[in-house]
Amino acid sequence: MTRPPTTPAALLLDLDGTLVDSEPLHRRGYADWLAHRGWDVPDLSVFTGRRAEDVFVTEPGPWAGHDPLELLAEVLPFVPDEAPAPVPGARALVLAARSAGVPVAVVTSAGPAWVRLSLQESLSLSDGVDLVVTAEDVVDGKPDPAGFALACSSLGVDPSGAIAVEDSPAGVRAALGAGVGQVYGVTTTHARDVLLAAGALALVDDLTPLPGLVGL
């Protein structure tokens, strides 16, 4: 892995599994909901990095034929609302970008309330980041590139000069589809070969080395 020659135009960060270690909480909630429904529990990694309502529509499962938004409303009370632990290096990465004058956007499949909880309580970023793009801001969720494209256009940056960090193959593909120049994978939720196959430039185990790798 080599250091980019220039400071990035923007830093685009996924939230769940990238900035905060929330996937165990979410998977527990989905498993409890499925058990409550009396449904078999499938491979829950299908939800990682994606909006639940999109999964319900596009992926086979016991939810087939049900209204996706009604199912989403059912799931949410089962997901613990406790603040997730930060991924090591997450807060330092955001602060390094700020210090370098690089705008930071969170591009997530989560909703606004979860973003606020994670940024304020988990990461102690009470003043947030420059931009947040949530599940409510786009018609199509990851792996569709709409979220990353919206982030770049809102920040006024060329996506080819931006850097994205993602933990899921859906997120990696979304960032690349938006034309983001460099996409790093963090191996918190998926195997290394899965992220590389999706197109990640390079992989890290957590965010601690990222400031040095991306020119911050």
PDB file of N, CA, C and O in Angstrom, residues 122-169:
ATOM      1  N   SER A 122     -20.782   7.395  20.606  1.00  0.00           N
ATOM      2  CA  SER A 122     -19.718   6.415  20.364  1.00  0.00           C
ATOM      3  C   SER A 122     -18.387   7.080  20.031  1.00  0.00           C
ATOM      4  O   SER A 122     -17.336   6.638  20.490  1.00  0.00           O
ATOM      5  N   LEU A 123     -18.437   8.144  19.223  1.00  0.00           N
ATOM      6  CA  LEU A 123     -17.206   8.747  18.709  1.00  0.00           C
ATOM      7  C   LEU A 123     -16.891  10.102  19.331  1.00  0.00           C
ATOM      8  O   LEU A 123     -15.850  10.685  19.023  1.00  0.00           O
ATOM      9  N   SER A 124     -17.776  10.590  20.186  1.00  0.00           N
ATOM     10  CA  SER A 124     -17.560  11.890  20.849  1.00  0.00           C
ATOM     11  C   SER A 124     -17.301  13.000  19.832  1.00  0.00           C
ATOM     12  O   SER A 124     -16.456  13.873  20.042  1.00  0.00           O
ATOM     13  N   LEU A 125     -18.042  12.953  18.742  1.00  0.00           N
ATOM     14  CA  LEU A 125     -17.970  14.006  17.719  1.00  0.00           C
ATOM     15  C   LEU A 125     -19.263  14.814  17.820  1.00  0.00           C
ATOM     16  O   LEU A 125     -20.160  14.713  16.987  1.00  0.00           O
ATOM     17  N   SER A 126     -19.332  15.615  18.873  1.00  0.00           N
ATOM     18  CA  SER A 126     -20.579  16.311  19.177  1.00  0.00           C
ATOM     19  C   SER A 126     -20.976  17.297  18.086  1.00  0.00           C
ATOM     20  O   SER A 126     -22.165  17.600  17.900  1.00  0.00           O
ATOM     21  N   ASP A 127     -19.999  17.814  17.345  1.00  0.00           N
ATOM     22  CA  ASP A 127     -20.319  18.742  16.262  1.00  0.00           C
ATOM     23  C   ASP A 127     -20.421  18.036  14.920  1.00  0.00           C
ATOM     24  O   ASP A 127     -20.474  18.669  13.873  1.00  0.00           O
ATOM     25  N   GLY A 128     -20.432  16.706  14.970  1.00  0.00           N
ATOM     26  CA  GLY A 128     -20.688  15.923  13.778  1.00  0.00           C
ATOM     27  C   GLY A 128     -19.583  15.976  12.740  1.00  0.00           C
ATOM     28  O   GLY A 128     -18.410  16.150  13.056  1.00  0.00           O
ATOM     29  N   VAL A 129     -19.987  15.800  11.491  1.00  0.00           N
ATOM     30  CA  VAL A 129     -19.076  15.846  10.354  1.00  0.00           C
ATOM     31  C   VAL A 129     -19.640  16.860   9.358  1.00  0.00           C
ATOM     32  O   VAL A 129     -20.663  17.479   9.599  1.00  0.00           O
ATOM     33  N   ASP A 130     -18.958  17.031   8.247  1.00  0.00           N
ATOM     34  CA  ASP A 130     -19.400  18.041   7.290  1.00  0.00           C
ATOM     35  C   ASP A 130     -20.727  17.692   6.621  1.00  0.00           C
ATOM     36  O   ASP A 130     -21.516  18.586   6.296  1.00  0.00           O
ATOM     37  N   LEU A 131     -20.969  16.411   6.416  1.00  0.00           N
ATOM     38  CA  LEU A 131     -22.167  15.993   5.691  1.00  0.00           C
ATOM     39  C   LEU A 131     -22.528  14.576   6.107  1.00  0.00           C
ATOM     40  O   LEU A 131     -21.650  13.739   6.341  1.00  0.00           O
ATOM     41  N   VAL A 132     -23.828  14.318   6.202  1.00  0.00           N
ATOM     42  CA  VAL A 132     -24.322  12.961   6.433  1.00  0.00           C
ATOM     43  C   VAL A 132     -25.344  12.635   5.349  1.00  0.00           C
ATOM     44  O   VAL A 132     -26.285  13.394   5.117  1.00  0.00           O
ATOM     45  N   VAL A 133     -25.144  11.508   4.688  1.00  0.00           N
ATOM     46  CA  VAL A 133     -26.108  10.981   3.729  1.00  0.00           C
ATOM     47  C   VAL A 133     -26.642   9.682   4.318  1.00  0.00           C
ATOM     48  O   VAL A 133     -25.887   8.725   4.523  1.00  0.00           O
ATOM     49  N   THR A 134     -27.936   9.646   4.619  1.00  0.00           N
ATOM     50  CA  THR A 134     -28.535   8.486   5.261  1.00  0.00           C
ATOM     51  C   THR A 134     -29.437   7.728   4.289  1.00  0.00           C
ATOM     52  O   THR A 134     -29.618   8.121   3.132  1.00  0.00           O
ATOM     53  N   ALA A 135     -30.045   6.670   4.825  1.00  0.00           N
ATOM     54  CA  ALA A 135     -30.970   5.862   4.028  1.00  0.00           C
ATOM     55  C   ALA A 135     -32.131   6.680   3.511  1.00  0.00           C
ATOM     56  O   ALA A 135     -32.728   6.341   2.478  1.00  0.00           O
ATOM     57  N   GLU A 136     -32.470   7.764   4.196  1.00  0.00           N
ATOM     58  CA  GLU A 136     -33.631   8.566   3.817  1.00  0.00           C
ATOM     59  C   GLU A 136     -33.334   9.569   2.700  1.00  0.00           C
ATOM     60  O   GLU A 136     -34.256  10.199   2.181  1.00  0.00           O
ATOM     61  N   ASP A 137     -32.067   9.709   2.348  1.00  0.00           N
ATOM     62  CA  ASP A 137     -31.685  10.750   1.394  1.00  0.00           C
ATOM     63  C   ASP A 137     -31.601  10.278  -0.048  1.00  0.00           C
ATOM     64  O   ASP A 137     -31.384  11.100  -0.956  1.00  0.00           O
ATOM     65  N   VAL A 138     -31.726   8.975  -0.272  1.00  0.00           N
ATOM     66  CA  VAL A 138     -31.606   8.440  -1.625  1.00  0.00           C
ATOM     67  C   VAL A 138     -32.756   7.482  -1.899  1.00  0.00           C
ATOM     68  O   VAL A 138     -33.320   6.881  -0.986  1.00  0.00           O
ATOM     69  N   VAL A 139     -33.081   7.353  -3.160  1.00  0.00           N
ATOM     70  CA  VAL A 139     -34.126   6.405  -3.556  1.00  0.00           C
ATOM     71  C   VAL A 139     -33.601   4.981  -3.478  1.00  0.00           C
ATOM     72  O   VAL A 139     -34.278   4.069  -2.988  1.00  0.00           O
ATOM     73  N   ASP A 140     -32.383   4.774  -3.964  1.00  0.00           N
ATOM     74  CA  ASP A 140     -31.789   3.439  -3.999  1.00  0.00           C
ATOM     75  C   ASP A 140     -30.571   3.390  -3.089  1.00  0.00           C
ATOM     76  O   ASP A 140     -29.696   4.254  -3.153  1.00  0.00           O
ATOM     77  N   GLY A 141     -30.506   2.360  -2.237  1.00  0.00           N
ATOM     78  CA  GLY A 141     -29.396   2.207  -1.309  1.00  0.00           C
ATOM     79  C   GLY A 141     -28.250   1.413  -1.910  1.00  0.00           C
ATOM     80  O   GLY A 141     -28.328   0.910  -3.033  1.00  0.00           O
ATOM     81  N   LYS A 142     -27.171   1.303  -1.138  1.00  0.00           N
ATOM     82  CA  LYS A 142     -26.011   0.523  -1.572  1.00  0.00           C
ATOM     83  C   LYS A 142     -26.457  -0.898  -1.912  1.00  0.00           C
ATOM     84  O   LYS A 142     -27.315  -1.449  -1.239  1.00  0.00           O
ATOM     85  N   PRO A 143     -25.908  -1.482  -2.983  1.00  0.00           N
ATOM     86  CA  PRO A 143     -24.730  -1.093  -3.766  1.00  0.00           C
ATOM     87  C   PRO A 143     -24.964  -0.037  -4.839  1.00  0.00           C
ATOM     88  O   PRO A 143     -24.065   0.233  -5.636  1.00  0.00           O
ATOM     89  N   ASP A 144     -26.151   0.538  -4.912  1.00  0.00           N
ATOM     90  CA  ASP A 144     -26.359   1.650  -5.833  1.00  0.00           C
ATOM     91  C   ASP A 144     -25.447   2.815  -5.427  1.00  0.00           C
ATOM     92  O   ASP A 144     -25.266   3.082  -4.230  1.00  0.00           O
ATOM     93  N   PRO A 145     -24.847   3.501  -6.379  1.00  0.00           N
ATOM     94  CA  PRO A 145     -23.897   4.569  -6.057  1.00  0.00           C
ATOM     95  C   PRO A 145     -24.521   5.892  -5.635  1.00  0.00           C
ATOM     96  O   PRO A 145     -23.801   6.854  -5.360  1.00  0.00           O
ATOM     97  N   ALA A 146     -25.853   5.964  -5.541  1.00  0.00           N
ATOM     98  CA  ALA A 146     -26.512   7.253  -5.336  1.00  0.00           C
ATOM     99  C   ALA A 146     -26.020   7.987  -4.098  1.00  0.00           C
ATOM    100  O   ALA A 146     -25.849   9.213  -4.123  1.00  0.00           O
ATOM    101  N   GLY A 147     -25.800   7.278  -2.982  1.00  0.00           N
ATOM    102  CA  GLY A 147     -25.376   7.934  -1.748  1.00  0.00           C
ATOM    103  C   GLY A 147     -24.022   8.606  -1.883  1.00  0.00           C
ATOM    104  O   GLY A 147     -23.831   9.752  -1.453  1.00  0.00           O
ATOM    105  N   PHE A 148     -23.069   7.902  -2.467  1.00  0.00           N
ATOM    106  CA  PHE A 148     -21.739   8.483  -2.642  1.00  0.00           C
ATOM    107  C   PHE A 148     -21.755   9.605  -3.678  1.00  0.00           C
ATOM    108  O   PHE A 148     -21.051  10.611  -3.521  1.00  0.00           O
ATOM    109  N   ALA A 149     -22.538   9.436  -4.725  1.00  0.00           N
ATOM    110  CA  ALA A 149     -22.644  10.501  -5.719  1.00  0.00           C
ATOM    111  C   ALA A 149     -23.241  11.760  -5.101  1.00  0.00           C
ATOM    112  O   ALA A 149     -22.773  12.883  -5.364  1.00  0.00           O
ATOM    113  N   LEU A 150     -24.263  11.583  -4.258  1.00  0.00           N
ATOM    114  CA  LEU A 150     -24.876  12.726  -3.586  1.00  0.00           C
ATOM    115  C   LEU A 150     -23.886  13.402  -2.657  1.00  0.00           C
ATOM    116  O   LEU A 150     -23.820  14.647  -2.596  1.00  0.00           O
ATOM    117  N   ALA A 151     -23.095  12.611  -1.932  1.00  0.00           N
ATOM    118  CA  ALA A 151     -22.106  13.195  -1.027  1.00  0.00           C
ATOM    119  C   ALA A 151     -21.107  14.046  -1.790  1.00  0.00           C
ATOM    120  O   ALA A 151     -20.794  15.181  -1.379  1.00  0.00           O
ATOM    121  N   CYS A 152     -20.604  13.535  -2.895  1.00  0.00           N
ATOM    122  CA  CYS A 152     -19.606  14.291  -3.661  1.00  0.00           C
ATOM    123  C   CYS A 152     -20.201  15.560  -4.264  1.00  0.00           C
ATOM    124  O   CYS A 152     -19.575  16.630  -4.219  1.00  0.00           O
ATOM    125  N   SER A 153     -21.403  15.455  -4.809  1.00  0.00           N
ATOM    126  CA  SER A 153     -22.014  16.649  -5.397  1.00  0.00           C
ATOM    127  C   SER A 153     -22.337  17.687  -4.325  1.00  0.00           C
ATOM    128  O   SER A 153     -22.167  18.886  -4.544  1.00  0.00           O
ATOM    129  N   SER A 154     -22.788  17.249  -3.163  1.00  0.00           N
ATOM    130  CA  SER A 154     -23.109  18.180  -2.080  1.00  0.00           C
ATOM    131  C   SER A 154     -21.874  18.868  -1.543  1.00  0.00           C
ATOM    132  O   SER A 154     -21.920  20.044  -1.153  1.00  0.00           O
ATOM    133  N   LEU A 155     -20.763  18.150  -1.502  1.00  0.00           N
ATOM    134  CA  LEU A 155     -19.506  18.734  -1.038  1.00  0.00           C
ATOM    135  C   LEU A 155     -18.808  19.537  -2.140  1.00  0.00           C
ATOM    136  O   LEU A 155     -17.846  20.260  -1.866  1.00  0.00           O
ATOM    137  N   GLY A 156     -19.258  19.379  -3.377  1.00  0.00           N
ATOM    138  CA  GLY A 156     -18.645  20.094  -4.489  1.00  0.00           C
ATOM    139  C   GLY A 156     -17.281  19.571  -4.867  1.00  0.00           C
ATOM    140  O   GLY A 156     -16.399  20.345  -5.255  1.00  0.00           O
ATOM    141  N   VAL A 157     -17.094  18.240  -4.768  1.00  0.00           N
ATOM    142  CA  VAL A 157     -15.798  17.654  -5.084  1.00  0.00           C
ATOM    143  C   VAL A 157     -15.945  16.646  -6.219  1.00  0.00           C
ATOM    144  O   VAL A 157     -17.006  16.032  -6.408  1.00  0.00           O
ATOM    145  N   ASP A 158     -14.869  16.488  -6.961  1.00  0.00           N
ATOM    146  CA  ASP A 158     -14.801  15.464  -7.999  1.00  0.00           C
ATOM    147  C   ASP A 158     -14.606  14.122  -7.313  1.00  0.00           C
ATOM    148  O   ASP A 158     -13.644  13.947  -6.571  1.00  0.00           O
ATOM    149  N   PRO A 159     -15.502  13.154  -7.528  1.00  0.00           N
ATOM    150  CA  PRO A 159     -15.354  11.873  -6.836  1.00  0.00           C
ATOM    151  C   PRO A 159     -14.038  11.168  -7.119  1.00  0.00           C
ATOM    152  O   PRO A 159     -13.553  10.402  -6.275  1.00  0.00           O
ATOM    153  N   SER A 160     -13.439  11.435  -8.270  1.00  0.00           N
ATOM    154  CA  SER A 160     -12.170  10.768  -8.581  1.00  0.00           C
ATOM    155  C   SER A 160     -11.055  11.178  -7.628  1.00  0.00           C
ATOM    156  O   SER A 160     -10.060  10.455  -7.474  1.00  0.00           O
ATOM    157  N   GLY A 161     -11.201  12.336  -6.983  1.00  0.00           N
ATOM    158  CA  GLY A 161     -10.190  12.777  -6.019  1.00  0.00           C
ATOM    159  C   GLY A 161     -10.532  12.422  -4.582  1.00  0.00           C
ATOM    160  O   GLY A 161      -9.767  12.745  -3.670  1.00  0.00           O
ATOM    161  N   ALA A 162     -11.668  11.749  -4.378  1.00  0.00           N
ATOM    162  CA  ALA A 162     -12.108  11.407  -3.025  1.00  0.00           C
ATOM    163  C   ALA A 162     -11.644  10.016  -2.634  1.00  0.00           C
ATOM    164  O   ALA A 162     -11.253   9.190  -3.472  1.00  0.00           O
ATOM    165  N   ILE A 163     -11.703   9.745  -1.331  1.00  0.00           N
ATOM    166  CA  ILE A 163     -11.381   8.436  -0.782  1.00  0.00           C
ATOM    167  C   ILE A 163     -12.573   7.963   0.026  1.00  0.00           C
ATOM    168  O   ILE A 163     -13.180   8.728   0.776  1.00  0.00           O
ATOM    169  N   ALA A 164     -12.935   6.699  -0.139  1.00  0.00           N
ATOM    170  CA  ALA A 164     -14.012   6.099   0.631  1.00  0.00           C
ATOM    171  C   ALA A 164     -13.467   4.939   1.456  1.00  0.00           C
ATOM    172  O   ALA A 164     -12.486   4.287   1.060  1.00  0.00           O
ATOM    173  N   VAL A 165     -14.103   4.699   2.589  1.00  0.00           N
ATOM    174  CA  VAL A 165     -13.748   3.565   3.449  1.00  0.00           C
ATOM    175  C   VAL A 165     -15.022   2.801   3.750  1.00  0.00           C
ATOM    176  O   VAL A 165     -16.005   3.381   4.220  1.00  0.00           O
ATOM    177  N   GLU A 166     -14.992   1.505   3.493  1.00  0.00           N
ATOM    178  CA  GLU A 166     -16.180   0.655   3.610  1.00  0.00           C
ATOM    179  C   GLU A 166     -15.811  -0.707   4.193  1.00  0.00           C
ATOM    180  O   GLU A 166     -14.688  -1.180   4.029  1.00  0.00           O
ATOM    181  N   ASP A 167     -16.780  -1.351   4.849  1.00  0.00           N
ATOM    182  CA  ASP A 167     -16.550  -2.684   5.402  1.00  0.00           C
ATOM    183  C   ASP A 167     -17.308  -3.762   4.648  1.00  0.00           C
ATOM    184  O   ASP A 167     -17.121  -4.948   4.931  1.00  0.00           O
ATOM    185  N   SER A 168     -18.169  -3.385   3.708  1.00  0.00           N
ATOM    186  CA  SER A 168     -18.993  -4.374   3.020  1.00  0.00           C
ATOM    187  C   SER A 168     -18.759  -4.334   1.524  1.00  0.00           C
ATOM    188  O   SER A 168     -18.439  -3.280   0.954  1.00  0.00           O
ATOM    189  N   PRO A 169     -18.949  -5.469   0.840  1.00  0.00           N
ATOM    190  CA  PRO A 169     -18.820  -5.446  -0.621  1.00  0.00           C
ATOM    191  C   PRO A 169     -19.853  -4.542  -1.279  1.00  0.00           C
ATOM    192  O   PRO A 169     -19.551  -3.894  -2.279  1.00  0.00           O
TER     193      PRO A 169
END
